[in-house]
mmCIF file of C-alpha atoms and ligand atoms in Angstrom:
data_model
loop_
_atom_site.group_PDB
_atom_site.id
_atom_site.type_symbol
_atom_site.label_atom_id
_atom_site.label_comp_id
_atom_site.label_asym_id
_atom_site.label_seq_id
_atom_site.Cartn_x
_atom_site.Cartn_y
_atom_site.Cartn_z
ATOM 1 C CA MET A 1095 -2.423 13.339 -11.495
ATOM 2 C CA GLN A 1096 -5.988 12.978 -12.794
ATOM 3 C CA SER A 1097 -8.050 10.499 -10.917
ATOM 4 C CA ARG A 1098 -8.501 7.119 -12.658
ATOM 5 C CA TYR A 1099 -11.475 4.801 -12.549
ATOM 6 C CA VAL A 1100 -10.559 1.068 -12.535
ATOM 7 C CA ASP A 1101 -13.052 -1.760 -11.948
ATOM 8 C CA GLY A 1102 -15.343 0.213 -9.684
ATOM 9 C CA LEU A 1103 -12.570 2.047 -7.839
ATOM 10 C CA THR A 1104 -11.580 5.701 -8.136
ATOM 11 C CA ILE A 1105 -7.817 5.996 -7.663
ATOM 12 C CA ARG A 1106 -6.370 9.364 -6.664
ATOM 13 C CA ALA A 1107 -2.953 10.578 -5.697
ATOM 14 C CA LEU A 1108 -2.779 11.671 -2.076
ATOM 15 C CA ARG A 1109 -2.293 15.408 -1.632
ATOM 16 C CA ASP A 1110 0.895 16.254 0.228
ATOM 17 C CA GLY A 1111 0.055 16.671 3.924
ATOM 18 C CA ASP A 1112 -3.357 14.985 3.780
ATOM 19 C CA THR A 1113 -3.122 13.317 7.191
ATOM 20 C CA GLU A 1114 -6.892 13.114 7.425
ATOM 21 C CA THR A 1115 -7.072 10.597 4.636
ATOM 22 C CA VAL A 1116 -4.214 8.556 6.094
ATOM 23 C CA ALA A 1117 -5.860 8.544 9.497
ATOM 24 C CA ALA A 1118 -9.235 7.585 8.006
ATOM 25 C CA LEU A 1119 -7.821 4.553 6.283
ATOM 26 C CA PHE A 1120 -5.851 3.534 9.441
ATOM 27 C CA ALA A 1121 -9.112 3.738 11.389
ATOM 28 C CA ARG A 1122 -10.576 1.091 9.073
ATOM 29 C CA LEU A 1123 -7.825 -1.415 9.762
ATOM 30 C CA GLY A 1124 -8.223 -3.999 12.501
ATOM 31 C CA ASP A 1125 -5.420 -5.028 14.817
ATOM 32 C CA ARG A 1126 -4.280 -7.908 12.557
ATOM 33 C CA SER A 1127 -4.060 -5.693 9.499
ATOM 34 C CA ARG A 1128 -2.179 -3.013 11.419
ATOM 35 C CA GLU A 1129 0.226 -5.624 12.633
ATOM 36 C CA ARG A 1130 0.801 -6.894 9.099
ATOM 37 C CA ARG A 1131 1.208 -3.396 7.664
ATOM 38 C CA PHE A 1132 3.585 -2.076 10.312
ATOM 39 C CA CYS A 1133 5.287 -5.362 11.335
ATOM 40 C CA GLY A 1134 4.149 -5.109 14.944
ATOM 41 C CA ALA A 1135 1.367 -3.909 17.147
ATOM 42 C CA LYS A 1136 0.172 -0.428 16.163
ATOM 43 C CA PRO A 1137 -2.850 0.687 18.170
ATOM 44 C CA ARG A 1138 -2.394 4.280 16.975
ATOM 45 C CA LEU A 1139 -0.234 6.382 14.721
ATOM 46 C CA SER A 1140 1.834 9.131 16.348
ATOM 47 C CA ASP A 1141 1.734 12.657 14.911
ATOM 48 C CA LEU A 1142 5.147 12.098 13.442
ATOM 49 C CA GLU A 1143 4.089 8.817 11.816
ATOM 50 C CA LEU A 1144 0.952 10.422 10.360
ATOM 51 C CA THR A 1145 2.968 13.329 9.020
ATOM 52 C CA THR A 1146 5.512 10.954 7.481
ATOM 53 C CA LEU A 1147 2.885 8.724 5.928
ATOM 54 C CA ALA A 1148 1.101 11.726 4.396
ATOM 55 C CA ARG A 1149 4.226 13.241 2.924
ATOM 56 C CA VAL A 1150 4.296 13.400 -0.906
ATOM 57 C CA ASP A 1151 7.154 14.820 -2.883
ATOM 58 C CA ARG A 1152 9.446 13.907 -5.833
ATOM 59 C CA GLY A 1153 10.458 10.632 -4.187
ATOM 60 C CA ARG A 1154 7.222 9.784 -2.331
ATOM 61 C CA HIS A 1155 4.051 8.840 -4.207
ATOM 62 C CA VAL A 1156 0.836 7.605 -2.587
ATOM 63 C CA LEU A 1157 -2.339 6.355 -4.222
ATOM 64 C CA VAL A 1158 -5.707 6.207 -2.511
ATOM 65 C CA ALA A 1159 -8.633 4.050 -3.634
ATOM 66 C CA TYR A 1160 -12.321 5.017 -3.189
ATOM 67 C CA ALA A 1161 -15.190 2.614 -3.790
ATOM 68 C CA ASP A 1162 -18.503 3.709 -5.326
ATOM 69 C CA GLY A 1163 -20.988 4.767 -2.670
ATOM 70 C CA ASP A 1164 -18.426 4.957 0.120
ATOM 71 C CA PRO A 1165 -17.091 8.436 1.000
ATOM 72 C CA GLY A 1166 -14.049 7.242 2.883
ATOM 73 C CA PRO A 1167 -10.787 5.782 1.544
ATOM 74 C CA VAL A 1168 -10.763 1.966 1.118
ATOM 75 C CA GLY A 1169 -7.130 1.422 0.330
ATOM 76 C CA ILE A 1170 -3.808 3.167 0.152
ATOM 77 C CA ALA A 1171 -0.533 2.261 -1.568
ATOM 78 C CA ARG A 1172 2.667 4.046 -0.968
ATOM 79 C CA LEU A 1173 6.018 4.211 -2.773
ATOM 80 C CA VAL A 1174 9.268 5.749 -1.546
ATOM 81 C CA ARG A 1175 11.925 6.049 -4.175
ATOM 82 C CA ASP A 1176 15.618 5.273 -3.748
ATOM 83 C CA GLY A 1177 17.420 5.615 -7.084
ATOM 84 C CA ASP A 1178 15.902 3.271 -9.611
ATOM 85 C CA SER A 1179 14.318 1.219 -6.830
ATOM 86 C CA ALA A 1180 11.365 2.010 -4.556
ATOM 87 C CA GLU A 1181 9.980 0.596 -1.341
ATOM 88 C CA ILE A 1182 6.257 -0.091 -1.450
ATOM 89 C CA ALA A 1183 3.590 -0.816 1.126
ATOM 90 C CA PHE A 1184 -0.195 -1.319 1.032
ATOM 91 C CA ALA A 1185 -3.184 -1.257 3.297
ATOM 92 C CA VAL A 1186 -6.761 -2.097 2.448
ATOM 93 C CA ALA A 1187 -9.688 -1.464 4.842
ATOM 94 C CA ASP A 1188 -10.709 -4.724 6.542
ATOM 95 C CA ASP A 1189 -14.199 -4.649 4.997
ATOM 96 C CA TYR A 1190 -12.739 -4.467 1.512
ATOM 97 C CA GLN A 1191 -9.898 -7.044 1.738
ATOM 98 C CA GLY A 1192 -10.029 -9.957 -0.644
ATOM 99 C CA ARG A 1193 -12.065 -7.872 -3.183
ATOM 100 C CA ARG A 1194 -9.050 -6.943 -5.414
ATOM 101 C CA VAL A 1195 -8.591 -3.438 -4.052
ATOM 102 C CA GLY A 1196 -4.998 -4.223 -3.198
ATOM 103 C CA SER A 1197 -4.315 -5.816 -6.572
ATOM 104 C CA ILE A 1198 -5.722 -2.802 -8.427
ATOM 105 C CA LEU A 1199 -3.758 -0.345 -6.309
ATOM 106 C CA ALA A 1200 -0.585 -2.399 -6.755
ATOM 107 C CA SER A 1201 -0.890 -2.508 -10.528
ATOM 108 C CA GLU A 1202 -1.583 1.267 -10.702
ATOM 109 C CA LEU A 1203 1.358 2.004 -8.405
ATOM 110 C CA ALA A 1204 3.684 -0.228 -10.462
ATOM 111 C CA ALA A 1205 2.553 1.530 -13.638
ATOM 112 C CA ASP A 1206 3.377 4.899 -12.086
ATOM 113 C CA ALA A 1207 6.751 3.511 -10.934
ATOM 114 C CA ARG A 1208 7.618 2.233 -14.401
ATOM 115 C CA ALA A 1209 6.641 5.554 -15.989
ATOM 116 C CA ALA A 1210 9.018 7.261 -13.470
ATOM 117 C CA GLY A 1211 11.889 5.003 -14.547
ATOM 118 C CA ILE A 1212 11.837 2.755 -11.478
ATOM 119 C CA ALA A 1213 13.022 -0.783 -12.305
ATOM 120 C CA GLN A 1214 12.491 -2.611 -9.039
ATOM 121 C CA LEU A 1215 10.163 -2.495 -6.090
ATOM 122 C CA THR A 1216 11.033 -3.730 -2.630
ATOM 123 C CA ALA A 1217 8.661 -4.733 0.175
ATOM 124 C CA THR A 1218 8.929 -6.089 3.667
ATOM 125 C CA VAL A 1219 6.414 -8.795 4.465
ATOM 126 C CA CYS A 1220 5.915 -9.733 8.085
ATOM 127 C CA GLY A 1221 4.872 -13.274 9.031
ATOM 128 C CA ASP A 1222 2.306 -15.121 6.983
ATOM 129 C CA ASN A 1223 0.686 -12.882 4.372
ATOM 130 C CA PRO A 1224 -0.370 -14.881 1.359
ATOM 131 C CA ARG A 1225 -2.428 -12.037 -0.085
ATOM 132 C CA VAL A 1226 0.399 -9.611 -0.336
ATOM 133 C CA ILE A 1227 2.677 -12.285 -1.836
ATOM 134 C CA ALA A 1228 0.079 -13.154 -4.419
ATOM 135 C CA LEU A 1229 -0.352 -9.519 -5.232
ATOM 136 C CA LEU A 1230 3.367 -8.901 -5.615
ATOM 137 C CA GLU A 1231 3.801 -12.005 -7.755
ATOM 138 C CA ARG A 1232 1.521 -10.527 -10.335
ATOM 139 C CA LEU A 1233 3.621 -7.400 -10.667
ATOM 140 C CA GLY A 1234 6.811 -9.057 -11.947
ATOM 141 C CA SER A 1235 9.645 -11.442 -11.068
ATOM 142 C CA LEU A 1236 9.997 -11.991 -7.336
ATOM 143 C CA ASP A 1237 13.099 -12.540 -5.267
ATOM 144 C CA MET A 1238 12.509 -13.358 -1.551
ATOM 145 C CA SER A 1239 14.870 -13.600 1.346
ATOM 146 C CA TRP A 1240 14.099 -14.215 5.013
ATOM 147 C CA GLN A 1241 15.330 -11.702 7.527
ATOM 148 C CA GLY A 1242 14.221 -13.180 10.927
ATOM 149 C CA ARG A 1243 10.427 -13.211 10.887
ATOM 150 C CA GLU A 1244 10.341 -10.799 7.969
ATOM 151 C CA ARG A 1245 10.678 -11.510 4.300
ATOM 152 C CA GLY A 1246 12.513 -8.976 2.147
ATOM 153 C CA ILE A 1247 10.991 -9.041 -1.297
ATOM 154 C CA VAL A 1248 12.366 -7.545 -4.494
ATOM 155 C CA VAL A 1249 10.115 -7.315 -7.562
ATOM 156 C CA GLY A 1250 11.576 -6.666 -10.955
ATOM 157 C CA ILE A 1251 8.980 -4.656 -12.902
HETATM 158 C C1 COA B 2122 -2.342 -7.340 1.710
HETATM 159 C C2 COA B 2122 -3.468 -6.510 1.174
HETATM 160 C C3 COA B 2122 -2.902 -5.129 0.779
HETATM 161 C C4 COA B 2122 -4.022 -7.208 -0.096
HETATM 162 O O1 COA B 2122 -5.092 -6.424 -0.621
HETATM 163 P P1 COA B 2122 -6.506 -7.136 -0.897
HETATM 164 O O2 COA B 2122 -7.341 -6.128 -1.519
HETATM 165 O O3 COA B 2122 -6.977 -7.734 0.385
HETATM 166 O O4 COA B 2122 -6.090 -8.322 -1.870
HETATM 167 P P2 COA B 2122 -6.711 -8.780 -3.285
HETATM 168 O O5 COA B 2122 -8.174 -9.015 -3.047
HETATM 169 O O6 COA B 2122 -6.287 -7.826 -4.308
HETATM 170 O O7 COA B 2122 -5.978 -10.202 -3.411
HETATM 171 C C5 COA B 2122 -4.578 -10.257 -3.631
HETATM 172 C C6 COA B 2122 -4.265 -11.723 -3.893
HETATM 173 O O8 COA B 2122 -4.488 -12.505 -2.773
HETATM 174 C C7 COA B 2122 -5.346 -13.616 -3.140
HETATM 175 N N1 COA B 2122 -6.159 -13.808 -1.928
HETATM 176 C C8 COA B 2122 -7.330 -13.258 -1.603
HETATM 177 N N2 COA B 2122 -7.793 -13.735 -0.421
HETATM 178 C C9 COA B 2122 -6.862 -14.649 -0.067
HETATM 179 C C10 COA B 2122 -6.731 -15.483 1.060
HETATM 180 N N3 COA B 2122 -7.656 -15.484 2.089
HETATM 181 N N4 COA B 2122 -5.692 -16.305 1.153
HETATM 182 C C11 COA B 2122 -4.779 -16.334 0.156
HETATM 183 N N5 COA B 2122 -4.819 -15.510 -0.916
HETATM 184 C C12 COA B 2122 -5.857 -14.697 -1.013
HETATM 185 C C13 COA B 2122 -6.121 -13.121 -4.289
HETATM 186 O O9 COA B 2122 -6.598 -14.200 -5.104
HETATM 187 C C14 COA B 2122 -5.104 -12.298 -5.035
HETATM 188 O O10 COA B 2122 -4.254 -13.158 -5.714
HETATM 189 P P3 COA B 2122 -4.357 -13.248 -7.332
HETATM 190 O O11 COA B 2122 -4.066 -11.842 -7.807
HETATM 191 O O12 COA B 2122 -3.313 -14.209 -7.696
HETATM 192 O O13 COA B 2122 -5.760 -13.649 -7.633
HETATM 193 C C15 COA B 2122 -4.630 -6.313 2.215
HETATM 194 O O14 COA B 2122 -5.148 -7.568 2.500
HETATM 195 C C16 COA B 2122 -4.187 -5.634 3.469
HETATM 196 O O15 COA B 2122 -4.246 -4.387 3.585
HETATM 197 N N6 COA B 2122 -3.754 -6.388 4.481
HETATM 198 C C17 COA B 2122 -3.307 -5.797 5.751
HETATM 199 C C18 COA B 2122 -2.044 -4.954 5.626
HETATM 200 C C19 COA B 2122 -0.969 -5.672 4.871
HETATM 201 O O16 COA B 2122 -0.779 -6.872 4.983
HETATM 202 N N7 COA B 2122 -0.234 -4.927 4.098
HETATM 203 C C20 COA B 2122 0.867 -5.405 3.298
HETATM 204 C C21 COA B 2122 2.180 -4.890 3.809
HETATM 205 S S1 COA B 2122 3.247 -4.549 2.430
#
């Protein structure tokens, strides 16, 4: 995939096995963000988790966002395909949250999903997370169901 430039962000596909970029973004997340992303405390990523998050193949697609003037990744969006559905997850560096990085990544990821024939996206949202709900609402029709403290979300795209 060619890199794309959208509203001040360069969006690139993660190279398979690029654990360095995954770790660099994780290092820019505070405790609260890590908890929201991983649905529980996550002070560090194990080697296995890093390898899994950096895996890219026919069913796994990851986009990374870079901001002008900042050499490190500022956001990451991940999709894991299961038939014509795909599970998605996002993380934006704390210093960049609320600045539309997540929205831009989500819309680029959804465009890639549609182009690959994926009709619905699923996400697990833990606790209160109005930003991610707002971001998902803009992608398509939302169906939410509570599973304990987590919300299972299905987005028709
Ligand atoms: C959730 C997350 C990916 C959103 O990315 P972001 O770049 O911070 O979000 P954006 O700036 O694109 O804003 C997304 C939406 O939230 C809204 N929003 C922004 N700040 C908000 C706030 N403090 N409260 C409520 N909504 C807010 C924005 O208006 C936008 O909605 P809109 O598109 O209807 O205008 C990011 O905050 C993050 O990484 N959080 C920690 C990890 C996480 O929660 N991951 C999600 C697990 S799937």
